[in-house]
Coordinates of C-alpha atoms in Angstrom, one line a residue:
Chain C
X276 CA 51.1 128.5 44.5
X277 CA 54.6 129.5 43.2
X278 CA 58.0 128.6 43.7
X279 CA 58.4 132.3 45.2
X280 CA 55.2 132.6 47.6
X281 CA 56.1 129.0 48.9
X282 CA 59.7 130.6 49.5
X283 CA 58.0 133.3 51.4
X284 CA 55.9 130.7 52.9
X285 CA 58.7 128.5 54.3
X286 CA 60.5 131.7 55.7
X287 CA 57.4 133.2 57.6
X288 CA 56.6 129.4 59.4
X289 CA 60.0 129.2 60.4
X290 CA 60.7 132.8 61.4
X291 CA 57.4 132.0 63.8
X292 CA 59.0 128.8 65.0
X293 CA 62.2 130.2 65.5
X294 CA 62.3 128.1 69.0
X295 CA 63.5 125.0 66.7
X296 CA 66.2 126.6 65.5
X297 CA 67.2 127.8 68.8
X298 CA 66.3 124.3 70.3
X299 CA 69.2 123.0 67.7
X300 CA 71.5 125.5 68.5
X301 CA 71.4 125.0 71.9
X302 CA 71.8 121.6 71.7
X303 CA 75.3 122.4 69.2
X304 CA 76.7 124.3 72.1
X305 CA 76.0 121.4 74.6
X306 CA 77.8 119.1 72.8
X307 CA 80.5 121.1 71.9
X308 CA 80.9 121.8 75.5
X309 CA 80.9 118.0 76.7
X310 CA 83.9 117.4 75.4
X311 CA 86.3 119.5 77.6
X312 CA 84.2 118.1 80.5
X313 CA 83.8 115.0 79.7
X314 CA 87.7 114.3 78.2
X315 CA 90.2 117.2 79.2
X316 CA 89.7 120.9 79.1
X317 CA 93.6 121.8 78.3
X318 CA 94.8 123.2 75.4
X319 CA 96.7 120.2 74.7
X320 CA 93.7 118.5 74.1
X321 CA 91.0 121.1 72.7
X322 CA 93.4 122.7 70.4
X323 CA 93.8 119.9 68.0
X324 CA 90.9 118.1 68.4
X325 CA 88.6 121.4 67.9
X326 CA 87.9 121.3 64.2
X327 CA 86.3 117.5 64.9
X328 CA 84.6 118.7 68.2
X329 CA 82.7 121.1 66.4
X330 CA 81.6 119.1 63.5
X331 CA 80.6 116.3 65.4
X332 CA 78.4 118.9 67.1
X333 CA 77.3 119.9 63.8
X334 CA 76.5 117.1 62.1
X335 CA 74.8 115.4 65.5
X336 CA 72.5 119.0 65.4
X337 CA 72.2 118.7 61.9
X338 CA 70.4 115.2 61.9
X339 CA 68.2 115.7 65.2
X340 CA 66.7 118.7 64.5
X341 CA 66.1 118.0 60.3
X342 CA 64.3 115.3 61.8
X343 CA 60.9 117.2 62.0
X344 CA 61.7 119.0 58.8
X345 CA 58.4 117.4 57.1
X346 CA 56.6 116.0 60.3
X347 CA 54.6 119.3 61.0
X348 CA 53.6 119.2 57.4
X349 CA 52.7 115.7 57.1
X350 CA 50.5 115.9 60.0
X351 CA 48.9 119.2 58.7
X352 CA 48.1 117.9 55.1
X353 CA 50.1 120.7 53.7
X354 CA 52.7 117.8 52.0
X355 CA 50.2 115.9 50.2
X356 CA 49.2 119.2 49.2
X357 CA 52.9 119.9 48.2
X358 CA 52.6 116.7 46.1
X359 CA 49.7 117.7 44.3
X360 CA 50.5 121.4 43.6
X361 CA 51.3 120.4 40.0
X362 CA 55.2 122.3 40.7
X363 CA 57.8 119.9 40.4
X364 CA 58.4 118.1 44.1
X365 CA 62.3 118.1 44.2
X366 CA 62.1 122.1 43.6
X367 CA 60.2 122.7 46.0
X368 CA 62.3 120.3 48.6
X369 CA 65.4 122.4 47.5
X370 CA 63.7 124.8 49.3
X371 CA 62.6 124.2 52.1
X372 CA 66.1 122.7 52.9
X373 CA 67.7 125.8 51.2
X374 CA 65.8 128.1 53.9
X375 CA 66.8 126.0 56.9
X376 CA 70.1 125.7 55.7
X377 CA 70.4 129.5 55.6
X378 CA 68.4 129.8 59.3
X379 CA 70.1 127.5 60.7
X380 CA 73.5 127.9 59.3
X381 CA 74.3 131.4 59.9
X382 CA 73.5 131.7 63.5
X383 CA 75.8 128.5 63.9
X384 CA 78.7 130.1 61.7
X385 CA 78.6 133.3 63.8
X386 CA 78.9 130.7 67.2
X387 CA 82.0 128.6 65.5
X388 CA 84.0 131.8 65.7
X389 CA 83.5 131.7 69.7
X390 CA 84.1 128.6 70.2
X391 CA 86.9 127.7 68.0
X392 CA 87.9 130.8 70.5
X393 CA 87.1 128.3 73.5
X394 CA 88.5 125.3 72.2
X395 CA 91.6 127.3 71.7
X396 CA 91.7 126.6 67.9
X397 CA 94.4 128.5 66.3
X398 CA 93.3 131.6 64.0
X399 CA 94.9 130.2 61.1
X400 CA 92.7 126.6 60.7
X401 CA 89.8 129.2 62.1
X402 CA 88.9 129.7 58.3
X403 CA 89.3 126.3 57.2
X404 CA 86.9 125.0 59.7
X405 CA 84.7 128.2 58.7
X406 CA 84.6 127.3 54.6
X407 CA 84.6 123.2 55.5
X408 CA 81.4 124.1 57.4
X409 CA 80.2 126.1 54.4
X410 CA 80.9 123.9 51.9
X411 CA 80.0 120.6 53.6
X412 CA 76.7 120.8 56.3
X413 CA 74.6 121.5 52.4
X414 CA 75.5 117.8 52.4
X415 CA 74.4 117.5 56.0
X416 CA 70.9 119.3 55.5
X417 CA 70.2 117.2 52.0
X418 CA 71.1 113.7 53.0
X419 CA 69.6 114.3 56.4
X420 CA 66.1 115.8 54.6
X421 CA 66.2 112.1 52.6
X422 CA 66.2 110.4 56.4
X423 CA 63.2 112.9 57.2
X424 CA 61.4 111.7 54.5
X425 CA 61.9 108.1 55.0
X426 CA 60.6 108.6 58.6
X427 CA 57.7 110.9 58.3
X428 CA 54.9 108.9 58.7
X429 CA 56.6 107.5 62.3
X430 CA 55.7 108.8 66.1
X431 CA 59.0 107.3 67.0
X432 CA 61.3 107.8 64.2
X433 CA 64.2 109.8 65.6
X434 CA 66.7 107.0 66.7
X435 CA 66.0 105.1 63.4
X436 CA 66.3 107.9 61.2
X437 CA 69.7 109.4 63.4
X438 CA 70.9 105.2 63.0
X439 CA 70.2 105.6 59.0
X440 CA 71.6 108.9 58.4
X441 CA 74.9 109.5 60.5
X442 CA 76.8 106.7 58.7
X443 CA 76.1 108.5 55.3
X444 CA 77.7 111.5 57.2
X445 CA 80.9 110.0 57.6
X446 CA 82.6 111.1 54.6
X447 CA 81.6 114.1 55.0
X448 CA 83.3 114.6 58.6
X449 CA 86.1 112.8 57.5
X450 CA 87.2 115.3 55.0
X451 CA 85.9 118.2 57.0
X452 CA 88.3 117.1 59.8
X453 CA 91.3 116.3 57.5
X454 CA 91.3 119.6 55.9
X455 CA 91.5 121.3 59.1
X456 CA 94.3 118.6 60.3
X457 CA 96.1 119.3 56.9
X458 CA 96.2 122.8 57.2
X459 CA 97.4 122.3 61.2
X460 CA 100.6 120.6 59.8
X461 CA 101.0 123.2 56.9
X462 CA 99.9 120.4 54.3
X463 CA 97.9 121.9 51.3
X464 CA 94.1 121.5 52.2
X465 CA 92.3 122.7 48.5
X466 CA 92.0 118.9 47.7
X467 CA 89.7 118.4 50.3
X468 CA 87.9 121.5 50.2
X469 CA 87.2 119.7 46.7
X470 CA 85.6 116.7 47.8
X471 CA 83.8 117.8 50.3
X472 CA 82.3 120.6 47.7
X473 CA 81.7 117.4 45.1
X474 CA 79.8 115.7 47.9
X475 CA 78.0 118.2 48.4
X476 CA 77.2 118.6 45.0
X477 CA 76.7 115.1 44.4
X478 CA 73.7 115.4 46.8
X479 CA 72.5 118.5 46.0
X480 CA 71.9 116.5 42.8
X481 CA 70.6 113.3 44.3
X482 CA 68.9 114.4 47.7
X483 CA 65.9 116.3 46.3
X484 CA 64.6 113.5 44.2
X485 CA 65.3 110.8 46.7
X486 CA 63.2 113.3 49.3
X487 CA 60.4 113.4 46.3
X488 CA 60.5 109.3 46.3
X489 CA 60.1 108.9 49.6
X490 CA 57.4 111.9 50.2
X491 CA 55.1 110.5 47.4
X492 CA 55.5 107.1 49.3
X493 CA 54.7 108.2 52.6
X494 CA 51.3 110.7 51.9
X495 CA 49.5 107.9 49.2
Chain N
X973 CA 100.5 66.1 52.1
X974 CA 99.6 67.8 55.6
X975 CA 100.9 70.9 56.6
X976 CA 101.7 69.5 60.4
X977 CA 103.3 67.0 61.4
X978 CA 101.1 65.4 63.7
X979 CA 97.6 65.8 65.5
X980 CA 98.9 68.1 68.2
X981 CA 101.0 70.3 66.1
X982 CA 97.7 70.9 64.0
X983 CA 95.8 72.1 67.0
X984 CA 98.4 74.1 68.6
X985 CA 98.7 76.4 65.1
X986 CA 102.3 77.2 65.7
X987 CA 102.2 79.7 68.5
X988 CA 98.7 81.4 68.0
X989 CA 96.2 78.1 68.3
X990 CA 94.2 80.0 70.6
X991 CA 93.4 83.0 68.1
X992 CA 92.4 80.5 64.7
X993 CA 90.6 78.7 66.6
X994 CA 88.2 80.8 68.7
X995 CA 87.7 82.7 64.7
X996 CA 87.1 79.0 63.3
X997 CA 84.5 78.9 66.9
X998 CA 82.9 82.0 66.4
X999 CA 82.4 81.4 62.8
X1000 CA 81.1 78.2 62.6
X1001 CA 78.7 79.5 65.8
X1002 CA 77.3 82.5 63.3
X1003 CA 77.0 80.6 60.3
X1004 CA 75.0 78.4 62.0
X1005 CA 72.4 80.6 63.6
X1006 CA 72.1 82.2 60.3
X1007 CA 71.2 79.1 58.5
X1008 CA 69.0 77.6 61.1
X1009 CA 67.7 81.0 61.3
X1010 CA 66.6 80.8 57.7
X1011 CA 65.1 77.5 58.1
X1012 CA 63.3 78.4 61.1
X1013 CA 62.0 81.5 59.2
X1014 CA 60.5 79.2 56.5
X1015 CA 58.7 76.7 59.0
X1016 CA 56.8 80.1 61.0
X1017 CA 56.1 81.5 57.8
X1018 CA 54.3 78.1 56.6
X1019 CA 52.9 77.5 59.8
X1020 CA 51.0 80.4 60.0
X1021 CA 50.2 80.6 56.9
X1022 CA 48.5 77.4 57.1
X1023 CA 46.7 77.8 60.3
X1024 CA 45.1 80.9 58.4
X1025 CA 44.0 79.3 55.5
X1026 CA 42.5 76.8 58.0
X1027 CA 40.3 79.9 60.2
X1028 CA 39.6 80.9 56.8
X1029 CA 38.1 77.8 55.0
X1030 CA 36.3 77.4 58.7
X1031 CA 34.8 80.6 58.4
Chain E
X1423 CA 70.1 89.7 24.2
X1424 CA 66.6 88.6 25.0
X1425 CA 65.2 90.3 28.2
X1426 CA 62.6 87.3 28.7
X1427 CA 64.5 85.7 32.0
X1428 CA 64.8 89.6 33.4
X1429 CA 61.0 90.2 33.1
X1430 CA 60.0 86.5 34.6
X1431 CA 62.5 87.3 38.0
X1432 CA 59.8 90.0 38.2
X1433 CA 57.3 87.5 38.6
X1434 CA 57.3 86.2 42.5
X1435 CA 55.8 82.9 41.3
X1436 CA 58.6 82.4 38.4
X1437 CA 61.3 82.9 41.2
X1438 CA 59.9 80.9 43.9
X1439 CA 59.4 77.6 41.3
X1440 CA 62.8 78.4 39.6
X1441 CA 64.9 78.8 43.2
X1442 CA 62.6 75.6 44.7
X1443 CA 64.7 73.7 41.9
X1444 CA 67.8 75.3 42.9
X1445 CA 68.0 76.4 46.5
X1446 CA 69.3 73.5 47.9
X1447 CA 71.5 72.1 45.4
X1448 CA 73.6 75.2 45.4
X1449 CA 73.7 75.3 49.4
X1450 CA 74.9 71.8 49.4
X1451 CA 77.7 72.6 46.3
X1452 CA 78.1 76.2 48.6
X1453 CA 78.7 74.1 51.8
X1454 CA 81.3 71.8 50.2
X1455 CA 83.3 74.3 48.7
X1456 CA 83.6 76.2 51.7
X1457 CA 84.6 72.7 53.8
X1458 CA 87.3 72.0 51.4
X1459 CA 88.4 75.3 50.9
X1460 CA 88.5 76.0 54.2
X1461 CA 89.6 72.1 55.4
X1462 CA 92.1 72.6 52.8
X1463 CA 93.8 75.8 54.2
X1464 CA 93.5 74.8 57.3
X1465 CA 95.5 71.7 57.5
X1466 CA 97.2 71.6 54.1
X1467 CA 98.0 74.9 52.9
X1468 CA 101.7 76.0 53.3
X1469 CA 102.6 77.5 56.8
X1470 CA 103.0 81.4 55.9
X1471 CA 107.3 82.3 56.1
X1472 CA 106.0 85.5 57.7
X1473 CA 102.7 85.2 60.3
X1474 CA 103.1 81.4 60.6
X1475 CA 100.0 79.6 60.8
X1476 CA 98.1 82.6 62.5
X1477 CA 97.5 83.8 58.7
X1478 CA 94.8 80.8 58.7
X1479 CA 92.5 82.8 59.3
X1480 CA 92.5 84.6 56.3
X1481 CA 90.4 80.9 55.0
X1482 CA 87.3 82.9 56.9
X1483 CA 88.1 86.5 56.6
X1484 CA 88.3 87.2 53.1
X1485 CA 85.6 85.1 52.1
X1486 CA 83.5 87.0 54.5
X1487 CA 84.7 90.3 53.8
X1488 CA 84.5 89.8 49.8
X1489 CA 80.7 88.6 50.2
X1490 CA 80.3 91.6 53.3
X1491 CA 81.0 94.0 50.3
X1492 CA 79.5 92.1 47.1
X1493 CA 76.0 91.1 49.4
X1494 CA 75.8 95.3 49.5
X1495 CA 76.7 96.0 45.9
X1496 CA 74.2 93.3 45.0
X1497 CA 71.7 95.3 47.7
X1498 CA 72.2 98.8 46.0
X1499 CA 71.5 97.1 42.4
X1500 CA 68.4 95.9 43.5
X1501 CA 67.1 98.9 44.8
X1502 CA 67.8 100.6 41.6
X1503 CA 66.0 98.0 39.9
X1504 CA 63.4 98.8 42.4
X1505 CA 63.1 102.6 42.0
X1506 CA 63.3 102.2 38.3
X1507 CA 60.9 99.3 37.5
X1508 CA 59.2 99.0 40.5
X1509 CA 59.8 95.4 40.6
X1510 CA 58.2 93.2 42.7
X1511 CA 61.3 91.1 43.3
X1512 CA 63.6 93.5 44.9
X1513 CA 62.5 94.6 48.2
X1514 CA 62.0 90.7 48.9
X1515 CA 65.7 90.3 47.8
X1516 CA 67.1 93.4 50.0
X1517 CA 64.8 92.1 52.7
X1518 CA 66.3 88.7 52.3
X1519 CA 69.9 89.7 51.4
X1520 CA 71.0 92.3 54.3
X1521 CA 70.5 89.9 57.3
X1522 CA 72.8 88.1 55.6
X1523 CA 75.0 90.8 54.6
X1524 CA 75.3 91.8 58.4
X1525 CA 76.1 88.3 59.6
X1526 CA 79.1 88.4 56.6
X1527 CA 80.0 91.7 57.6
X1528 CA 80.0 90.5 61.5
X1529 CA 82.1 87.4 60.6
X1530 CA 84.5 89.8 58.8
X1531 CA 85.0 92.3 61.7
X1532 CA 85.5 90.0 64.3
X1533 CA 88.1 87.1 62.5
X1534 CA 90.1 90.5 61.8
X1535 CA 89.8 91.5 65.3
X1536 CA 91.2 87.9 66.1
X1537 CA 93.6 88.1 63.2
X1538 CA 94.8 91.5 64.5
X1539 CA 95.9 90.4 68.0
X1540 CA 98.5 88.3 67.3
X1541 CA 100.0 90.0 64.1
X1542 CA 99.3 93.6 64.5
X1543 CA 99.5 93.2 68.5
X1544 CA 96.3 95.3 69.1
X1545 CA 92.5 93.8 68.4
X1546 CA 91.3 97.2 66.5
X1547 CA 92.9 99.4 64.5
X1548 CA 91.3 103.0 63.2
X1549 CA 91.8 101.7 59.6
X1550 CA 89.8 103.0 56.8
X1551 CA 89.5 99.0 55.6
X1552 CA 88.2 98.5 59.5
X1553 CA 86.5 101.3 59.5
X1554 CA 84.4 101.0 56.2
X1555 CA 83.5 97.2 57.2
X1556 CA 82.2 98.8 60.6
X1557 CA 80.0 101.3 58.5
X1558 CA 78.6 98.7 56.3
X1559 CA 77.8 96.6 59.3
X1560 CA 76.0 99.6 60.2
X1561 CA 74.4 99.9 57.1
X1562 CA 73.0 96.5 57.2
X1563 CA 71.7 96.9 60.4
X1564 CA 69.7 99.9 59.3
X1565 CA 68.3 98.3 56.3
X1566 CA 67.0 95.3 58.7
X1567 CA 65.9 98.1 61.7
X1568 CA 64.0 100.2 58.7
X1569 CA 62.6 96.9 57.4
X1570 CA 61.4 96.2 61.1
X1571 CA 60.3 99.4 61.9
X1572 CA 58.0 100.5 59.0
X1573 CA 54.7 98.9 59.0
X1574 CA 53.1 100.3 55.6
X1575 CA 54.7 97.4 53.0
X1576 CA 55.0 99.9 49.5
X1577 CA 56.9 102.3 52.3
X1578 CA 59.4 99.9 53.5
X1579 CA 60.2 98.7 50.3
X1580 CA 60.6 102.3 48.8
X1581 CA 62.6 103.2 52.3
X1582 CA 65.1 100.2 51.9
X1583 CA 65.7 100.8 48.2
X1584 CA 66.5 104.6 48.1
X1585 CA 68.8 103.6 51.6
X1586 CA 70.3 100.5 49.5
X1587 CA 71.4 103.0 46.3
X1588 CA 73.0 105.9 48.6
X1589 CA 74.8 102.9 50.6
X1590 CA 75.6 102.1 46.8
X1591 CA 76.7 105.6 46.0
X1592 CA 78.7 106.1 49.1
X1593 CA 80.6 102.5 48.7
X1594 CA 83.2 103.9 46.5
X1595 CA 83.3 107.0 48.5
X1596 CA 84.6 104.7 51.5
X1597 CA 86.6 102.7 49.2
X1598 CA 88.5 105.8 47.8
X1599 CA 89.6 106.5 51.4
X1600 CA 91.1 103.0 51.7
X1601 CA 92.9 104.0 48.8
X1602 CA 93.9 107.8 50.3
X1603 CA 94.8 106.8 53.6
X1604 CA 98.0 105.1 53.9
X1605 CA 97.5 103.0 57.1
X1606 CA 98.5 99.6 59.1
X1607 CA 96.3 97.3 56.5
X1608 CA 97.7 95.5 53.8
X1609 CA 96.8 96.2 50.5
X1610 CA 94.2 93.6 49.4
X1611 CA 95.1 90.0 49.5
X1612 CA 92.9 88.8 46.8
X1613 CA 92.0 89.6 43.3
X1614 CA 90.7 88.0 40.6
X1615 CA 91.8 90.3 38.3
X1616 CA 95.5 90.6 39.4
X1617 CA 97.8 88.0 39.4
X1618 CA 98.2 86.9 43.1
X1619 CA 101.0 87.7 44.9
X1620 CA 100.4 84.5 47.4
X1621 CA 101.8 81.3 46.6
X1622 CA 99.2 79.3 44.2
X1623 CA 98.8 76.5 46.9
X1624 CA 97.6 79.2 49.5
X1625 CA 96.1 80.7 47.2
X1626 CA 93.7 78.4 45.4
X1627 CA 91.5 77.2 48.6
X1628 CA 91.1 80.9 49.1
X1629 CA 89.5 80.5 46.2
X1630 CA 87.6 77.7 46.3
X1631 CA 86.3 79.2 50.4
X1632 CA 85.4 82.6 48.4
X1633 CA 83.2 80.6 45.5
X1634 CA 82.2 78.2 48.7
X1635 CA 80.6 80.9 50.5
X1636 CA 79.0 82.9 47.5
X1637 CA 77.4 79.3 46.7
X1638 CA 76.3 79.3 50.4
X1639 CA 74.8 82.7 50.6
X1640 CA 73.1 82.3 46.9
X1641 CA 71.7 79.4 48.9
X1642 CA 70.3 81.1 51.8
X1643 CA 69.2 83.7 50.1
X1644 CA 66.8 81.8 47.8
X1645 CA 65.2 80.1 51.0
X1646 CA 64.7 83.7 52.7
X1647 CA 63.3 84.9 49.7
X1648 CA 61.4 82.2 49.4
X1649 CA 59.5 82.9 52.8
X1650 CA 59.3 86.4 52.0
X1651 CA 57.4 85.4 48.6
X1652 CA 55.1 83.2 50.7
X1653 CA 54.3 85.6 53.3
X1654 CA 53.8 88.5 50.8
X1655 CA 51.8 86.1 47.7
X1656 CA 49.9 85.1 50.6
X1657 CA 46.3 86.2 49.2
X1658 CA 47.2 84.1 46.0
X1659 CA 45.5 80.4 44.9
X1660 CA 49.1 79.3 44.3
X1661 CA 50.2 80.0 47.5
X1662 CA 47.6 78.3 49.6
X1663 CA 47.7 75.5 47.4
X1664 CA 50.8 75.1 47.5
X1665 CA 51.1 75.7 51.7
X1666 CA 47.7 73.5 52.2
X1667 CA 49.3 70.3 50.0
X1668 CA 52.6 70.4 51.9
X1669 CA 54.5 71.1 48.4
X1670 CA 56.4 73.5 50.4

C-alpha cells in the first residue's frame, strides 16, 4: 500500500457510499430550514441571523455524520490494518479526512449559495460566509475525526462523541459568525478570516496525530 | 470590628439578603455532596474490595 | 534539579503512602482557610461604596471560578504528562480531578447567576467570561461521561488525556475572546500578579477563601485518587494487605 492507492482507495469507498454524504446533507438542509419554522420566517429575522443559521447547520452535520468516519473500518479490520501498514498513521488520517472534506464540502458550498438566497442573506456577506466556510469546517472535519477516534470501539457512541466535540467547535463558530456580523456593519472582517485560518491550521497540525493516539489505542 | 451593626442587619445583607444567602445555601449544599461524595467513594471502593479478597481466599 | 520526586509520583504505591500522610491535614488547613476567609468577608469585610453587601458573594465566586479554571489547567498538564510518559498517575488524577472541576465550575456559574440578579438586573448574561465557564462546565462533564462510558481502562485513560490537552489548547483560545469582546463583565477582580485595585481589607480574605479552597480541593483530590489507586492496584499484595488489615 501507498499513500496514492489508499487515496484512490478512500475515493472509490466513498463514491460507492455516496448515500452518507447525501444522508449529511440532507440532514444540513433540515436544520437550516427549522429555524424559519421554528423562530420566524421574516426577513427581519433570517437576514441577520443567516450566516449563524448556516454554520450551526454545518458544524451540527459536520460532527454527526464524521461520527462513522472510522467505524466501518474498525469493524472490517481494515484500521488495524492501517496501523500496521508500516506508512506513517497521521498521513494517512490526513487523508481520509482530506477526501471527505472535499466530498462533503463541495456539494454543501454549492447549497450555501441557495440558501443564503432563502434566508435572505445579503450578496455582499454571501462571500464572507462562503470563504469562513472554506477556511474553517477543515477545523470542523479534523477536531471532529479526533472524536471519531475516541469513540470507535462504541455501538452507542454518537451522543458522547457529539457532547465531546461541539464545545471544541465553539471558537470556530464564533469567529465564523463575527466575520460575517463584521462585514454586515461594514467593519473590516480579514482579522477573523485570520483566526479562524490559524485554527484551522492549528489542527491540521494537531488533529492527525491525536486521531493516530487514539486509533492505536482503540484496535490493540 | 463587624461590618453590621447588629444580628439582624447581618442577615438582611443591606437590601439583597435574599441573593447571598441562597449562593452561601447553594454552596455549602454542593460542597458538601462533593465531599461526602468522596468519602462515600472510598468506603465502596474498600468494601468491595474486601469482600473480594474474602470469595477469593475462600475459593 | 533532581527528577527523583517526579519519577516516584509515577509510582501509585509512592502516591498513595505520601498523600495517606497528607490528605487530611491539608483538607482540615483547606477547610479553615476557607471558614475564615469566607467568615471573614462575610461579616467583617467593608460594605462595598458601590454594590453594598450584595458584592459578598464574590467570597464564593472567585474562589470557585479561579479553582474552575486552575483544576482544568492542572487536568490538561496531566494528560500531557500522560501522552508523553505514559504515566501511571495521570489518568487517576484527571479521573479524580474533573468531578471536582465540574462541581467548582457549577459553584462558579450559579453564585454569578445570583450575583448577576441584583447588580446586573438579569440572572445570565451572553458574556464570553459566562460563556467560557459554561464551556468548561461542559468540558468537565465530558471528561467524567467519557470516563463512564468507556469500558476498556488503557482507552479511557488515552480518551481523557488527548480530550484534557485540546481542552488545554483551546483554554487560551476562550480566554483571548474574554479579552476581544468588550462586554457587561468586569475586568478580573483578582490577581496575584497585579496590584489589587480592591481595598486590602476586602481584599485579603479573598485571599485567604482562594488559598482555602485550593487547600480543600488538594485535599479531596488525594482521597479520590486514593480510591482510584485502590480500585486500579487492586491485583497487588500491597493493596490487599493493606484493605484486609483495615490500614485504610
Amino acid at each position: 500500500m501507498t499513500y496514492l492507492s489508499f487515496f484512490k482507495a478512500e475515493c472509490l469507498t466513498l463514491f460507492r457510499s455516496k448515500q452518507r454524504v447525501v444522508n449529511a446533507l440532507l440532514f444540513f438542509v433540515l436544520v437550516v430550514v427549522l429555524f424559519p419554522l421554528g423562530i420566524d420566517p421574516s426577513a427581519d429575522f433570517l437576514a441577520p441571523a443567516a450566516g449563524g443559521i448556516i454554520w450551526c447547520a454545518a458544524a451540527l452535520s459536520v460532527v454527526v455524520s464524521i461520527e462513522s468516519l472510522y467505524k466501518e473500518s474498525y469493524a472490517d479490520g481494515t484500521l488495524t490494518q492501517l496501523v500496521v501498514s508500516g506508512l506513517s498513521l497521521p498521513w494517512l488520517i490526513l487523508i481520509k479526512v482530506g477526501v471527505y472534506w472535499l466530498a462533503m464540502m463541495l456539494p454543501l458550498l454549492l447549497l450555501t449559495p441557495v440558501f443564503a438566497q432563502m434566508l435572505f442573506l445579503p450578496s455582499d456577506s454571501l462571500l464572507v460566509l462562503l470563504a469562513t466556510l472554506l477556511i474553517g469546517t477543515p477545523g470542523l472535519f479534523l477536531i471532529g475525526s479526533i472524536g471519531a477516534a475516541l469513540t470507535v470501539s462504541l455501538k452507542q457512541g454518537a451522543m458522547l462523541m457529539v457532547l465531546l466535540i461541539l464545545p471544541f467547535y465553539f471558537p470556530i463558530i464564533i469567529f465564523s459568525t463575527a466575520a460575517i456580523k463584521a462585514i454586515q456593519f461594514g467593519l473590516p472582517y480579514g482579522g477573523l478570516l485570520a483566526l479562524l485560518a490559524a485554527i484551522s491550521l492549528l489542527a491540521l497540525v494537531v488533529a492527525p496525530v491525536m486521531t493516530s493516539l487514539c486509533i492505536k489505542a482503540s484496535v490493540r | 470590628m463587624m461590618a453590621f451593626d447588629s444580628v439582624a442587619d447581618f442577615l438582611q445583607m443591606g437590601t439583597h439578603g435574599g441573593f447571598v444567602w441562597s449562593t452561601y445555601g447553594l454552596v455549602l449544599l454542593i460542597l458538601t455532596g462533593l465531599i461526602l461524595n468522596t468519602l462515600q467513594g472510598r468506603r465502596k471502593v474498600i468494601r468491595q474490595l474486601k469482600k473480594r479478597y474474602l470469595r477469593e481466599s475462600n475459593s | 534539579m533532581s527528577w527523583i520526586w517526579f519519577h516516584k509520583l509515577g509510582s501509585p504505591k509512592w502516591f498513595y503512602q505520601w498523600s495517606s500522610k497528607w490528605a487530611t491535614a491539608v483538607f482540615l488547613i483547606g477547610l479553615l482557610a476557607t471558614l475564615i476567609g469566607v467568615g471573614w468577608g462575610l461579616g467583617f469585610a467593608p460594605t462595598d461604596y458601590q454594590q453594598g453587601e450584595t458584592y459578598r458573594i464574590i467570597y464564593l465566586h472567585v474562589p470557585a471560578a479561579v479553582l474552575a479554571e486552575s483544576c482544568y489547567f492542572s487536568l490538561g498538564v496531566a494528560g500531557f504528562v500522560y501522552l508523553v510518559w505514559q504515566m501511571k498517575m495521570a489518568p487517576i488524577f484527571i479521573k479524580s480531578m474533573a468531578p471536582i472541576g465540574a462541581a467548582m465550575a457549577a459553584i462558579a456559574l450559579l453564585s454569578g447567576a445570583i450575583w448577576g440578579k441584583p447588580t446586573w438586573g438579569t440572572w445570565w448574561v451572553w458574556d464570553a467570561r459566562l460563556t467560557s465557564v459554561l464551556v468548561l462546565f461542559i468540558l468537565y462533564m465530558g471528561i467524567i461521561a467519557l470516563q463512564n462510558t468507556l469500558e476498556d481502562v488503557t482507552l479511557a485513560n488515552q480518551a481523557a488525556a488527548i480530550v484534557s490537552v485540546l481542552g488545554l489548547i483551546n483554554l487560551p483560545i476562550i480566554k483571548y475572546s474574554v479579552n476581544w469582546w468588550n462586554t457587561l463583565h468586569q475586568p478580573a477582580s483578582f490577581s496575584l500578579t497585579k496590584k489589587p485595585t480592591m481595598p486590602m481589607d476586602m481584599w485579603l480574605p479573598l485571599l485567604i477563601a482562594v488559598i482555602g479552597f485550593y487547600c480543600l480541593v488538594a485535599g479531596l483530590a488525594m482521597w479520590r485518587m486514593q480510591s482510584e489507586i485502590l480500585l486500579r492496584e487492586r491485583r497487588t499484595q500491597w493493596v490487599k494487605e493493606k484493605v484486609m488489615n483495615d490500614g485504610v
